């Protein structure tokens, strides 16, 4: 499975996974195999690990890690402020393969309040109203059917457009899902599954997918299926269809291409399209809409410049109740996908290793969005500026430490304007026990 990448112009849920990478990594795109794969570092206790070498692979290859996280979130809005500071993270376990066919995995998540005034909730770091929580977010069985096809069932994280972890707070979204993924032939990847329940980022409860979408009193699942064809390592086409029963159907397609023009110069282009419409009993109302976008990026000596635009149909906004919106203009605060919205973005990312600052990188994104006939609808024109600095010390003593500092400013102009000032500080660490 291709792991999610971070880049200057791309949806914020992807940029949350790791610091900036270059245009050629960007060209892998967003349509991947659906189940999120755990990632572990080498054990800090090699003697303990060596004691397991004589055991069967199920025990010998077991991985266990503590991944602490602390997160400070402060958002000032015209309509009210949201502030909290939380400490927590995850305890992650994954067994080795039993008879080279089956393994199990679990993840326990927690978010404990350090600070959070009761009248300043809404940060999504904690449960309403500013309450700590702990949840067994993942507990699944994975079965290797063939060398290239596997099955998974249980509580798991997913990694698809419109159906994803959205790991931008203390605890990610996870799902109760069952499905298959793999390669039909070497260049053709596929994923397919049924998703029955969802646990949101600030919840310890798995709810039916339709109820998680805000349709109270309902109990409907969602079905996902998609493919990606890799013409080369950096040129591909992919699609995913998400059918939320009696609610809506979302079809997403993308194409990506990247070229290494010289040792220190790369060029990439990409395009995406979403068609979204109500289906069945139309539990969320009758609607039909679409959005398309494109971007281009170039990397030169550690710097990546990106340009992107999107246009949303006039009839309705784009909905994304099961994870983050995958648009190139999905930023820290705004998605720029309101009905009739035209938007553009310029982004600049830089890896400071080029000037000797190993482990330091950052990016800036600036976007503007304009709604058709905003004077009559009241939808304000808007501007967002995001700044992110990532520090991962290149020192063995603190290997696995990641400090992320973020700031966003949103300025709106119109009858229902809501200006936003957003500050975030996130400290992640990883302690691989096995």
Tab-separated table of C-alpha atoms in Angstrom:
chain	number	residue	atom	x	y	z
A	1	UNK	CA	0.000	0.000	0.000
A	2	UNK	CA	1.203	3.493	-0.758
A	3	UNK	CA	1.347	5.481	2.460
A	4	UNK	CA	-0.274	8.930	2.463
A	5	UNK	CA	2.019	11.801	1.652
A	6	UNK	CA	2.272	15.434	2.658
A	7	UNK	CA	2.710	18.171	0.059
A	8	UNK	CA	2.181	21.858	-0.523
A	9	UNK	CA	-1.040	21.632	-2.545
A	10	UNK	CA	-3.262	18.813	-1.394
A	11	UNK	CA	-6.036	18.058	1.098
A	12	UNK	CA	-5.183	18.821	4.701
A	13	UNK	CA	-5.977	15.286	5.902
A	14	UNK	CA	-3.030	14.033	3.834
A	15	UNK	CA	-0.671	16.753	5.008
A	16	UNK	CA	-1.413	15.741	8.600
A	17	UNK	CA	0.307	12.384	8.124
A	18	UNK	CA	3.907	13.508	7.616
A	19	UNK	CA	6.044	16.553	6.757
A	20	UNK	CA	6.579	17.883	3.268
A	21	UNK	CA	7.725	15.643	0.420
A	22	UNK	CA	8.487	16.510	-3.177
A	23	UNK	CA	6.595	16.485	-6.480
A	24	UNK	CA	7.441	12.874	-7.335
A	25	UNK	CA	5.913	11.592	-4.085
A	26	UNK	CA	2.942	13.898	-4.690
A	27	UNK	CA	2.370	12.152	-8.032
A	28	UNK	CA	1.302	8.940	-6.283
A	29	UNK	CA	-2.083	10.560	-5.693
A	30	UNK	CA	-4.896	10.003	-3.199
A	31	UNK	CA	-6.558	6.803	-4.457
A	32	UNK	CA	-4.737	4.048	-2.575
A	33	UNK	CA	-5.719	0.695	-1.207
A	34	UNK	CA	-8.424	1.358	1.322
A	35	UNK	CA	-7.146	-0.085	4.592
A	36	UNK	CA	-4.621	1.979	6.478
A	37	UNK	CA	-1.400	0.089	7.244
A	38	UNK	CA	0.276	0.505	10.601
A	39	UNK	CA	3.847	1.794	10.589
A	40	UNK	CA	6.386	0.855	13.245
A	41	UNK	CA	9.959	1.926	13.911
A	42	UNK	CA	12.761	-0.418	15.000
A	43	UNK	CA	12.435	-1.532	18.607
A	44	UNK	CA	14.206	0.463	21.304
A	45	UNK	CA	14.779	-2.808	23.150
A	46	UNK	CA	16.666	-5.116	20.738
A	47	UNK	CA	17.538	-7.608	23.504
A	48	UNK	CA	13.864	-8.123	24.250
A	49	UNK	CA	13.148	-8.479	20.552
A	50	UNK	CA	15.908	-11.083	20.175
A	51	UNK	CA	14.315	-13.199	22.908
A	52	UNK	CA	11.351	-13.715	20.593
A	53	UNK	CA	13.443	-14.997	17.679
A	54	UNK	CA	12.954	-18.663	18.580
A	55	UNK	CA	9.160	-18.348	18.703
A	56	UNK	CA	6.745	-18.895	15.782
A	57	UNK	CA	6.346	-15.871	13.439
A	58	UNK	CA	2.998	-14.888	15.010
A	59	UNK	CA	4.877	-14.007	18.219
A	60	UNK	CA	8.351	-13.356	16.851
A	61	UNK	CA	7.189	-10.613	14.474
A	62	UNK	CA	4.759	-8.966	16.891
A	63	UNK	CA	5.089	-5.174	17.013
A	64	UNK	CA	4.087	-2.948	19.906
A	65	UNK	CA	4.492	0.812	20.196
A	66	UNK	CA	3.380	3.672	22.409
A	67	UNK	CA	2.734	6.845	20.408
A	68	UNK	CA	2.183	9.795	22.780
A	69	UNK	CA	0.700	13.020	21.457
A	70	UNK	CA	-0.058	16.365	23.023
A	71	UNK	CA	-2.104	18.951	21.157
A	72	UNK	CA	-2.896	22.599	21.852
A	73	UNK	CA	-5.701	24.131	19.773
A	74	UNK	CA	-6.848	27.754	19.915
A	75	UNK	CA	-9.351	29.137	17.385
A	76	UNK	CA	-10.734	32.682	17.539
A	77	UNK	CA	-13.881	33.292	15.476
A	78	UNK	CA	-16.339	36.133	15.166
A	79	UNK	CA	-19.057	33.743	16.365
A	80	UNK	CA	-17.081	32.375	19.353
A	81	UNK	CA	-13.768	30.904	20.493
A	82	UNK	CA	-12.619	27.282	20.895
A	83	UNK	CA	-9.656	26.374	23.113
A	84	UNK	CA	-8.279	23.123	24.538
A	85	UNK	CA	-5.043	21.351	25.396
A	86	UNK	CA	-4.984	17.555	25.539
A	87	UNK	CA	-2.501	14.774	26.278
A	88	UNK	CA	-2.862	11.227	25.038
A	89	UNK	CA	-2.032	9.243	21.934
A	90	UNK	CA	-2.199	5.564	21.126
A	91	UNK	CA	-0.966	2.114	22.119
A	92	UNK	CA	-0.597	0.120	18.887
A	93	UNK	CA	-0.181	-3.638	18.503
A	94	UNK	CA	0.208	-5.842	15.452
A	95	UNK	CA	0.965	-9.556	15.512
A	96	UNK	CA	3.114	-11.434	13.048
A	97	UNK	CA	1.591	-13.759	10.473
A	98	UNK	CA	0.171	-17.079	11.650
A	99	UNK	CA	1.015	-19.732	9.061
A	100	UNK	CA	1.747	-16.836	6.700
A	101	UNK	CA	-2.009	-16.275	6.393
A	102	UNK	CA	-3.517	-14.457	9.358
A	103	UNK	CA	-2.622	-11.661	11.752
A	104	UNK	CA	-4.438	-9.438	14.242
A	105	UNK	CA	-4.003	-5.817	15.278
A	106	UNK	CA	-5.411	-3.455	17.897
A	107	UNK	CA	-5.054	0.230	18.771
A	108	UNK	CA	-6.146	1.908	21.993
A	109	UNK	CA	-6.586	5.689	21.743
A	110	UNK	CA	-6.935	8.239	24.519
A	111	UNK	CA	-7.348	12.006	24.799
A	112	UNK	CA	-7.087	13.451	28.315
A	113	UNK	CA	-7.926	17.060	29.095
A	114	UNK	CA	-5.130	19.265	30.392
A	115	UNK	CA	-7.031	22.498	29.778
A	116	UNK	CA	-10.427	23.277	28.312
A	117	UNK	CA	-12.917	25.896	29.509
A	118	UNK	CA	-16.464	24.594	29.366
A	119	UNK	CA	-17.670	27.613	27.392
A	120	UNK	CA	-14.946	27.246	24.712
A	121	UNK	CA	-15.588	23.785	23.314
A	122	UNK	CA	-15.694	22.679	19.708
A	123	UNK	CA	-11.987	21.960	19.227
A	124	UNK	CA	-12.691	18.240	18.507
A	125	UNK	CA	-9.742	17.333	20.750
A	126	UNK	CA	-12.164	16.190	23.457
A	127	UNK	CA	-15.692	14.886	23.753
A	128	UNK	CA	-18.478	17.432	24.269
A	129	UNK	CA	-18.339	19.302	26.535
A	130	UNK	CA	-14.529	19.285	27.003
A	131	UNK	CA	-14.469	15.712	28.360
A	132	UNK	CA	-11.592	13.210	28.258
A	133	UNK	CA	-12.166	9.848	26.566
A	134	UNK	CA	-10.519	6.499	25.759
A	135	UNK	CA	-11.557	4.072	23.030
A	136	UNK	CA	-10.455	0.812	21.425
A	137	UNK	CA	-10.406	2.339	17.965
A	138	UNK	CA	-8.944	-0.613	16.071
A	139	UNK	CA	-9.356	-4.364	16.550
A	140	UNK	CA	-9.214	-6.315	13.307
A	141	UNK	CA	-8.215	-9.570	11.685
A	142	UNK	CA	-6.291	-9.563	8.416
A	143	UNK	CA	-6.210	-12.586	6.122
A	144	UNK	CA	-3.715	-13.040	3.294
A	145	UNK	CA	-5.713	-14.798	0.574
A	146	UNK	CA	-2.978	-14.802	-2.071
A	147	UNK	CA	0.411	-13.146	-2.469
A	148	UNK	CA	-1.322	-10.038	-3.827
A	149	UNK	CA	-4.824	-10.029	-2.278
A	150	UNK	CA	-5.786	-9.659	1.385
A	151	UNK	CA	-8.977	-9.331	3.417
A	152	UNK	CA	-9.641	-7.405	6.617
A	153	UNK	CA	-12.548	-7.243	9.026
A	154	UNK	CA	-13.264	-5.413	12.260
A	155	UNK	CA	-12.544	-1.982	13.677
A	156	UNK	CA	-9.991	-0.398	11.365
A	157	UNK	CA	-8.682	2.845	9.911
A	158	UNK	CA	-9.398	3.653	6.265
A	159	UNK	CA	-7.438	5.766	3.832
A	160	UNK	CA	-9.595	6.819	0.883
A	161	UNK	CA	-10.980	10.089	-0.509
A	162	UNK	CA	-14.178	10.938	1.418
A	163	UNK	CA	-13.609	7.908	3.715
A	164	UNK	CA	-10.532	8.408	5.868
A	165	UNK	CA	-8.844	8.885	9.248
A	166	UNK	CA	-8.943	12.692	9.112
A	167	UNK	CA	-6.159	12.559	11.706
A	168	UNK	CA	-6.025	16.281	12.450
A	169	UNK	CA	-6.837	16.158	16.181
A	170	UNK	CA	-5.889	13.847	19.056
A	171	UNK	CA	-7.675	10.722	17.804
A	172	UNK	CA	-8.510	9.755	14.184
A	173	UNK	CA	-11.747	8.516	12.672
A	174	UNK	CA	-11.972	4.723	12.620
A	175	UNK	CA	-14.601	2.392	11.156
A	176	UNK	CA	-16.205	-1.018	11.451
A	177	UNK	CA	-15.550	-2.422	7.988
A	178	UNK	CA	-15.018	-5.589	6.000
A	179	UNK	CA	-13.330	-5.810	2.620
A	180	UNK	CA	-10.697	-6.928	0.127
A	181	UNK	CA	-7.752	-5.166	-1.465
A	182	UNK	CA	-4.766	-6.015	-3.609
A	183	UNK	CA	-3.604	-6.302	-7.199
A	184	UNK	CA	-5.653	-7.915	-9.958
A	185	UNK	CA	-2.553	-7.707	-12.138
A	186	UNK	CA	0.656	-5.950	-11.128
A	187	UNK	CA	-0.207	-2.396	-12.279
A	188	UNK	CA	-3.913	-2.580	-11.339
A	189	UNK	CA	-4.777	-2.103	-7.658
A	190	UNK	CA	-8.272	-2.482	-6.250
A	191	UNK	CA	-10.153	-2.016	-2.991
A	192	UNK	CA	-13.722	-2.971	-2.085
A	193	UNK	CA	-15.608	-3.196	1.169
A	194	UNK	CA	-18.668	-2.641	3.319
A	195	UNK	CA	-18.516	-0.040	6.089
A	196	UNK	CA	-21.225	-0.338	8.716
A	197	UNK	CA	-20.151	1.963	11.587
A	198	UNK	CA	-17.944	4.992	12.211
A	199	UNK	CA	-16.222	6.421	15.279
A	200	UNK	CA	-15.582	10.139	14.921
A	201	UNK	CA	-12.426	11.953	16.036
A	202	UNK	CA	-13.922	13.196	19.304
A	203	UNK	CA	-16.023	10.160	20.188
A	204	UNK	CA	-15.675	6.773	21.884
A	205	UNK	CA	-18.821	5.423	20.208
A	206	UNK	CA	-19.198	3.553	16.903
A	207	UNK	CA	-22.421	4.670	15.200
A	208	UNK	CA	-24.127	3.469	11.997
A	209	UNK	CA	-22.732	5.320	8.995
A	210	UNK	CA	-25.961	7.190	8.281
A	211	UNK	CA	-26.285	8.295	11.911
A	212	UNK	CA	-22.634	9.420	11.902
A	213	UNK	CA	-23.551	11.592	8.900
A	214	UNK	CA	-26.103	13.388	11.066
A	215	UNK	CA	-29.177	11.452	9.942
A	216	UNK	CA	-30.542	10.644	13.382
A	217	UNK	CA	-32.697	7.563	13.843
A	218	UNK	CA	-31.208	5.771	10.809
A	219	UNK	CA	-29.077	2.628	10.474
A	220	UNK	CA	-27.672	2.506	6.942
A	221	UNK	CA	-24.166	1.331	5.850
A	222	UNK	CA	-21.866	2.506	3.062
A	223	UNK	CA	-20.193	0.510	0.299
A	224	UNK	CA	-16.868	1.518	-1.264
A	225	UNK	CA	-15.086	0.204	-4.358
A	226	UNK	CA	-12.219	1.624	-6.355
A	227	UNK	CA	-9.241	0.951	-8.594
A	228	UNK	CA	-5.969	2.567	-9.570
A	229	UNK	CA	-3.915	1.769	-12.673
A	230	UNK	CA	-0.203	2.581	-12.479
A	231	UNK	CA	1.216	3.232	-15.933
A	232	UNK	CA	4.576	3.954	-14.290
A	233	UNK	CA	5.658	4.625	-10.702
A	234	UNK	CA	4.629	8.277	-11.077
A	235	UNK	CA	1.813	8.202	-13.689
A	236	UNK	CA	-1.570	6.777	-12.703
A	237	UNK	CA	-5.338	6.972	-12.980
A	238	UNK	CA	-7.699	6.075	-10.165
A	239	UNK	CA	-11.312	6.210	-9.034
A	240	UNK	CA	-13.366	5.394	-5.960
A	241	UNK	CA	-17.147	5.102	-5.602
A	242	UNK	CA	-18.737	5.513	-2.181
A	243	UNK	CA	-22.396	4.505	-1.980
A	244	UNK	CA	-24.046	5.594	1.284
A	245	UNK	CA	-27.298	3.636	1.258
A	246	UNK	CA	-30.530	5.667	1.092
A	247	UNK	CA	-28.431	8.846	1.367
A	248	UNK	CA	-25.960	9.677	-1.421
A	249	UNK	CA	-23.511	8.366	-3.977
A	250	UNK	CA	-20.065	9.948	-4.339
A	251	UNK	CA	-17.865	9.160	-7.339
A	252	UNK	CA	-14.283	10.437	-7.258
A	253	UNK	CA	-11.672	10.167	-10.036
A	254	UNK	CA	-8.136	11.500	-10.388
A	255	UNK	CA	-5.114	11.402	-12.658
A	256	UNK	CA	-1.524	12.087	-11.615
A	257	UNK	CA	1.747	12.404	-13.493
A	258	UNK	CA	5.261	13.335	-12.438
A	259	UNK	CA	8.532	13.611	-14.319
A	260	UNK	CA	12.077	13.818	-12.954
A	261	UNK	CA	13.603	16.295	-15.406
A	262	UNK	CA	17.009	16.454	-13.709
A	263	UNK	CA	18.596	15.323	-10.445
A	264	UNK	CA	17.260	18.374	-8.603
A	265	UNK	CA	14.255	19.298	-10.783
A	266	UNK	CA	10.822	17.607	-11.041
A	267	UNK	CA	7.470	18.554	-12.569
A	268	UNK	CA	4.033	17.202	-11.710
A	269	UNK	CA	0.432	17.705	-12.853
A	270	UNK	CA	-2.834	16.284	-11.500
A	271	UNK	CA	-6.591	16.572	-11.990
A	272	UNK	CA	-9.581	15.403	-9.961
A	273	UNK	CA	-13.357	15.206	-10.330
A	274	UNK	CA	-16.235	14.415	-7.945
A	275	UNK	CA	-19.868	13.711	-8.825
A	276	UNK	CA	-22.189	13.597	-5.818
A	277	UNK	CA	-25.951	13.073	-5.703
A	278	UNK	CA	-28.739	11.830	-3.429
A	279	UNK	CA	-29.956	8.226	-3.834
A	280	UNK	CA	-32.663	5.882	-2.565
A	281	UNK	CA	-34.891	7.411	0.083
A	282	UNK	CA	-32.771	10.615	-0.008
A	283	UNK	CA	-32.458	10.763	3.775
A	284	UNK	CA	-30.287	13.868	3.478
A	285	UNK	CA	-32.529	15.629	0.965
A	286	UNK	CA	-32.601	15.843	-2.818
A	287	UNK	CA	-29.350	17.186	-4.292
A	288	UNK	CA	-26.940	16.785	-7.203
A	289	UNK	CA	-23.570	18.494	-7.531
A	290	UNK	CA	-19.991	18.137	-8.728
A	291	UNK	CA	-16.554	19.675	-8.367
A	292	UNK	CA	-13.417	19.511	-10.471
A	293	UNK	CA	-9.911	20.738	-9.884
A	294	UNK	CA	-6.371	20.650	-11.193
A	295	UNK	CA	-2.907	21.433	-9.942
A	296	UNK	CA	0.681	21.695	-11.098
A	297	UNK	CA	3.819	21.547	-8.997
A	298	UNK	CA	7.566	21.735	-9.455
A	299	UNK	CA	10.359	20.824	-7.064
A	300	UNK	CA	13.811	22.358	-7.275
A	301	UNK	CA	16.527	21.841	-4.664
A	302	UNK	CA	14.149	21.187	-1.784
A	303	UNK	CA	11.551	23.825	-2.718
A	304	UNK	CA	8.154	22.800	-4.111
A	305	UNK	CA	5.904	25.391	-5.739
A	306	UNK	CA	2.279	24.393	-6.346
A	307	UNK	CA	-0.653	26.028	-8.127
A	308	UNK	CA	-4.216	24.681	-7.945
A	309	UNK	CA	-7.813	25.622	-8.696
A	310	UNK	CA	-11.278	24.120	-8.239
A	311	UNK	CA	-14.831	24.864	-9.361
A	312	UNK	CA	-17.962	23.600	-7.585
A	313	UNK	CA	-21.362	23.251	-9.254
A	314	UNK	CA	-23.950	25.943	-8.483
A	315	UNK	CA	-26.664	23.538	-7.315
A	316	UNK	CA	-25.221	22.344	-3.999
A	317	UNK	CA	-22.160	22.178	-1.770
A	318	UNK	CA	-19.964	19.071	-1.572
A	319	UNK	CA	-20.637	16.829	1.437
A	320	UNK	CA	-17.970	14.791	3.247
A	321	UNK	CA	-19.462	13.281	6.438
A	322	UNK	CA	-17.166	10.219	6.608
A	323	UNK	CA	-13.778	11.940	6.603
A	324	UNK	CA	-11.979	14.836	5.013
A	325	UNK	CA	-12.788	16.273	1.610
A	326	UNK	CA	-9.972	15.308	-0.833
A	327	UNK	CA	-9.901	18.547	-2.833
A	328	UNK	CA	-6.590	20.230	-3.568
A	329	UNK	CA	-7.936	23.337	-1.830
A	330	UNK	CA	-8.977	21.614	1.403
A	331	UNK	CA	-7.003	23.649	3.951
A	332	UNK	CA	-6.786	23.822	7.749
A	333	UNK	CA	-10.107	25.638	8.171
A	334	UNK	CA	-11.939	25.854	4.819
A	335	UNK	CA	-12.544	23.367	1.999
A	336	UNK	CA	-13.493	25.901	-0.710
A	337	UNK	CA	-16.267	23.624	-2.010
A	338	UNK	CA	-19.416	25.653	-1.384
A	339	UNK	CA	-22.110	25.732	-4.059
A	340	UNK	CA	-20.940	27.868	-6.979
A	341	UNK	CA	-17.471	28.476	-5.525
A	342	UNK	CA	-14.474	29.114	-7.770
A	343	UNK	CA	-11.171	28.949	-5.916
A	344	UNK	CA	-7.436	29.031	-6.545
A	345	UNK	CA	-4.348	28.322	-4.470
A	346	UNK	CA	-0.614	28.896	-4.473
A	347	UNK	CA	1.593	26.862	-2.136
A	348	UNK	CA	5.282	26.805	-1.334
A	349	UNK	CA	6.980	24.004	0.610
A	350	UNK	CA	10.636	23.733	1.579
A	351	UNK	CA	12.876	21.062	3.082
A	352	UNK	CA	15.590	22.912	4.998
A	353	UNK	CA	17.930	19.913	4.748
A	354	UNK	CA	19.084	21.615	1.554
A	355	UNK	CA	20.734	24.295	3.709
A	356	UNK	CA	21.947	21.943	6.427
A	357	UNK	CA	18.906	21.982	8.776
A	358	UNK	CA	18.134	18.279	8.708
A	359	UNK	CA	14.674	17.393	9.980
A	360	UNK	CA	13.199	20.862	9.463
A	361	UNK	CA	10.597	21.574	6.789
A	362	UNK	CA	7.586	23.784	6.278
A	363	UNK	CA	4.994	25.084	3.866
A	364	UNK	CA	2.724	28.037	3.204
A	365	UNK	CA	-0.628	27.876	1.396
A	366	UNK	CA	-2.680	30.851	0.227
A	367	UNK	CA	-6.144	30.382	-1.281
A	368	UNK	CA	-9.045	32.575	-2.391
A	369	UNK	CA	-12.620	31.502	-3.049
A	370	UNK	CA	-15.468	33.377	-4.750
A	371	UNK	CA	-19.109	32.289	-4.814
A	372	UNK	CA	-21.263	32.952	-7.867
A	373	UNK	CA	-23.888	35.614	-7.139
A	374	UNK	CA	-22.694	35.976	-3.538
A	375	UNK	CA	-24.680	39.192	-3.124
A	376	UNK	CA	-27.978	37.305	-3.383
A	377	UNK	CA	-26.963	34.131	-1.490
A	378	UNK	CA	-25.061	35.880	1.282
A	379	UNK	CA	-22.156	33.431	0.946
A	380	UNK	CA	-19.014	35.507	1.600
A	381	UNK	CA	-15.911	35.570	-0.533
A	382	UNK	CA	-13.031	34.180	1.495
A	383	UNK	CA	-9.263	34.066	1.787
A	384	UNK	CA	-7.213	31.577	3.813
A	385	UNK	CA	-3.499	31.662	4.639
A	386	UNK	CA	-1.925	28.594	6.303
A	387	UNK	CA	1.610	28.315	7.664
A	388	UNK	CA	3.099	25.046	8.961
A	389	UNK	CA	6.556	24.329	10.424
A	390	UNK	CA	7.681	20.739	11.068
A	391	UNK	CA	10.676	19.826	13.214
A	392	UNK	CA	11.912	16.244	13.424
A	393	UNK	CA	15.317	16.368	15.159
A	394	UNK	CA	17.979	14.367	13.337
A	395	UNK	CA	19.301	12.933	16.578
A	396	UNK	CA	19.221	9.290	17.663
A	397	UNK	CA	18.390	10.292	21.246
A	398	UNK	CA	15.053	11.796	20.167
A	399	UNK	CA	14.341	9.649	17.123
A	400	UNK	CA	10.580	9.555	16.595
A	401	UNK	CA	9.942	13.067	17.944
A	402	UNK	CA	7.908	15.402	15.734
A	403	UNK	CA	6.919	18.956	16.620
A	404	UNK	CA	4.383	20.629	14.343
A	405	UNK	CA	3.465	24.324	14.645
A	406	UNK	CA	0.531	25.624	12.563
A	407	UNK	CA	-1.326	28.872	12.034
A	408	UNK	CA	-4.287	29.726	9.806
A	409	UNK	CA	-6.036	33.010	9.024
A	410	UNK	CA	-9.401	33.192	7.289
A	411	UNK	CA	-10.828	36.530	6.164
A	412	UNK	CA	-14.318	36.716	4.691
A	413	UNK	CA	-16.166	39.558	2.989
A	414	UNK	CA	-19.967	39.446	2.923
A	415	UNK	CA	-23.169	39.538	4.965
A	416	UNK	CA	-22.390	36.341	6.887
A	417	UNK	CA	-18.633	36.821	7.189
A	418	UNK	CA	-16.830	34.860	9.923
A	419	UNK	CA	-13.123	35.659	10.274
A	420	UNK	CA	-10.951	32.988	11.900
A	421	UNK	CA	-7.552	32.966	13.603
A	422	UNK	CA	-6.278	29.454	14.299
A	423	UNK	CA	-3.175	28.363	16.279
A	424	UNK	CA	-2.091	24.762	16.792
A	425	UNK	CA	0.910	23.090	18.420
A	426	UNK	CA	1.240	19.299	18.150
A	427	UNK	CA	3.999	17.169	19.646
A	428	UNK	CA	4.146	13.531	18.519
A	429	UNK	CA	6.521	10.867	19.742
A	430	UNK	CA	6.939	7.162	19.145
A	431	UNK	CA	8.337	4.601	21.565
A	432	UNK	CA	8.635	1.229	19.765
A	433	UNK	CA	8.583	-1.417	22.495
A	434	UNK	CA	8.786	-4.489	20.227
